[in-house]
Amino acid sequence: MSEPILQVNKLKKHFDLGKKQILKAVDGVSFHVHQGETFGLVGESGCGKSTIGRTIMGLYEKTAGDVMFAGKNVHDLNEKEKFTFYRSMQMIFQDPYASLNPRSTVQEIIAEPMIVHKMYQSKKEQLERVYELLEEVGLNRDHANRYPHEFSGGQRQRIGIARALALNPQFIIADEPISALDVSVQAQVVNLLKKLQIDKGLTFLFIAHDLSMVKHFSDRIGVMYLGHLVELTAAKSLYDNPLHPYTKALLSAIPIPDPDIEEKRERIILEGELPSPIDPPSGCVFRTRCPMAMDICSQKTPQWKEVEAHHHVACHLYNDVKEGRDTPKVLIKGK
Ligand code: SF4
């Protein structure tokens, strides 16, 4: 496998809400992404996954830790380096309507980053590139002079993708790019992203709230809960052999298309609400909803361990691969 193009090391992003309240949106997350890979980041709303995307892009200042892209610390770039960085890394947003200026034509929206980065000498060259991009995302040149409100949600997301591609980036952060779309359109947009990845050798950080959305697109997947990464492994390994109780619960919520299997399978229903990141539980942040919680879970934060080759988990149920698998001794169900 190639060298990581992105390395996120012990990243923290805390928001000071005043009155001594600190919201720990991201609280010590580490992972890396290889060139040409799709890394899926999954978790419920409010788990911090979008904050990670925005902090990697430099839209938020980090609180602690590092984000290294192509060997450079993205929070330490000078103005010239920032300019190059934004050519290399682009973002696709969840709500394609909110992210497109309603008063600009499609042509103006897609050309804007090209103008800022002075990519083309002539308007004709620039317009040709806009036409090319529209065709690459499954639209056509007739769409160039229309306005965002004239398009469906799926088409608007295609415009957002064309704009993200305008600077020929290497890396794309796709923040819930299909969540706002009809189910019938979601697969089309995922297929488009896959095709673009193959054609252009793109690397993706694909953020989603639902494991079924990242299943067919990701090489590796990280599962987040309340600002922490709780499991990380290859996509196949996560679906075939999930280890963390939270991942198991997320997977059990995905409907199975076969009605016989669907009827018989056991669902893990998580009780209780997602705790507040302002006052997270002590020890393991998942313990208030974990059906496997033990005494130690409230006392000690579980370490990040490689439980099987390339399969990392933060949970007291498991020991590091070097020490052998442990078994839980005292179970306090429903704690
Ligand atoms: Fe559940 Fe404890 Fe593992 Fe946390 S550390 S996921 S509470 S068993």
Coordinates of N, CA and C and ligand atoms in Angstrom, one line a residue, residues 230 243-246 283-298 300-302 305 313-318 328 331, ligand 1:
V230 N -13.9 4.5 17.7 CA -14.0 3.3 18.6 C -13.6 2.1 17.9
L243 N -16.4 -5.7 16.0 CA -16.0 -6.1 17.4 C -16.6 -5.2 18.4
H244 N -16.6 -3.9 18.2 CA -17.0 -2.9 19.2 C -18.6 -3.0 19.3
P245 N -19.1 -3.0 20.6 CA -20.5 -3.1 20.7 C -21.3 -2.0 20.0
Y246 N -20.7 -0.9 19.8 CA -21.4 0.2 19.1 C -21.5 -0.1 17.6
G283 N -14.6 7.2 31.9 CA -14.1 5.9 31.3 C -14.5 5.8 29.9
C284 N -15.2 4.8 29.5 CA -15.6 4.6 28.1 C -16.8 5.5 27.8
V285 N -16.7 6.3 26.8 CA -17.8 7.2 26.5 C -19.1 6.5 26.0
F286 N -19.0 5.3 25.7 CA -20.2 4.5 25.2 C -20.8 3.7 26.4
R287 N -20.3 3.8 27.6 CA -20.7 2.9 28.6 C -22.2 3.1 29.0
T288 N -22.7 4.3 28.9 CA -24.1 4.5 29.3 C -25.1 3.9 28.4
R289 N -24.7 3.4 27.2 CA -25.6 2.8 26.3 C -25.2 1.4 25.9
C290 N -24.0 0.9 26.5 CA -23.4 -0.3 26.1 C -24.1 -1.5 26.8
P291 N -24.6 -2.5 26.0 CA -25.2 -3.7 26.7 C -24.1 -4.6 27.3
M292 N -22.9 -4.4 27.1 CA -21.8 -5.2 27.6 C -21.0 -4.5 28.7
A293 N -21.5 -3.4 29.2 CA -20.7 -2.6 30.1 C -20.3 -3.3 31.4
M294 N -19.0 -3.1 31.8 CA -18.5 -3.8 33.0 C -18.1 -2.7 34.0
D295 N -17.7 -3.1 35.2 CA -17.3 -2.1 36.2 C -16.2 -1.2 35.7
I296 N -15.2 -1.8 35.1 CA -14.0 -1.1 34.6 C -14.3 0.0 33.6
C297 N -15.5 -0.2 32.9 CA -15.8 0.7 31.8 C -16.1 2.2 32.3
S298 N -16.5 2.3 33.6 CA -16.8 3.6 34.1 C -15.5 4.2 34.7
K300 N -12.1 3.4 33.7 CA -10.9 3.5 32.9 C -11.2 3.7 31.4
T301 N -10.6 4.7 30.8 CA -10.8 4.9 29.3 C -10.1 3.7 28.6
P302 N -10.9 3.1 27.7 CA -10.2 2.0 27.0 C -9.2 2.5 26.0
K305 N -6.5 -0.4 20.7 CA -5.7 -1.6 20.5 C -5.8 -2.2 19.2
V313 N -9.6 -1.4 17.9 CA -10.8 -1.2 18.7 C -10.4 -0.5 20.0
A314 N -11.3 0.3 20.5 CA -11.1 0.9 21.9 C -12.3 0.3 22.7
C315 N -12.0 -0.8 23.4 CA -13.0 -1.4 24.2 C -12.3 -2.4 25.2
H316 N -12.8 -2.4 26.5 CA -12.2 -3.2 27.5 C -12.4 -4.7 27.3
L317 N -13.3 -5.1 26.3 CA -13.6 -6.5 26.1 C -12.4 -7.2 25.4
Y318 N -11.5 -6.4 24.8 CA -10.5 -7.0 24.0 C -9.1 -6.5 24.4
P328 N -14.6 -10.9 29.0 CA -15.1 -10.1 30.1 C -15.4 -10.9 31.3
L331 N -20.1 -8.7 34.0 CA -20.9 -8.0 33.1 C -22.1 -7.4 33.9
Ligands
SF4_1 FE1 -18.9 -1.4 26.3 FE2 -17.0 -1.3 28.2 FE3 -16.4 -1.9 25.6 FE4 -17.1 0.6 26.4 S1 -15.3 -0.5 27.0 S2 -17.8 -0.5 24.6 S3 -18.7 0.1 27.9 S4 -17.7 -3.1 27.0

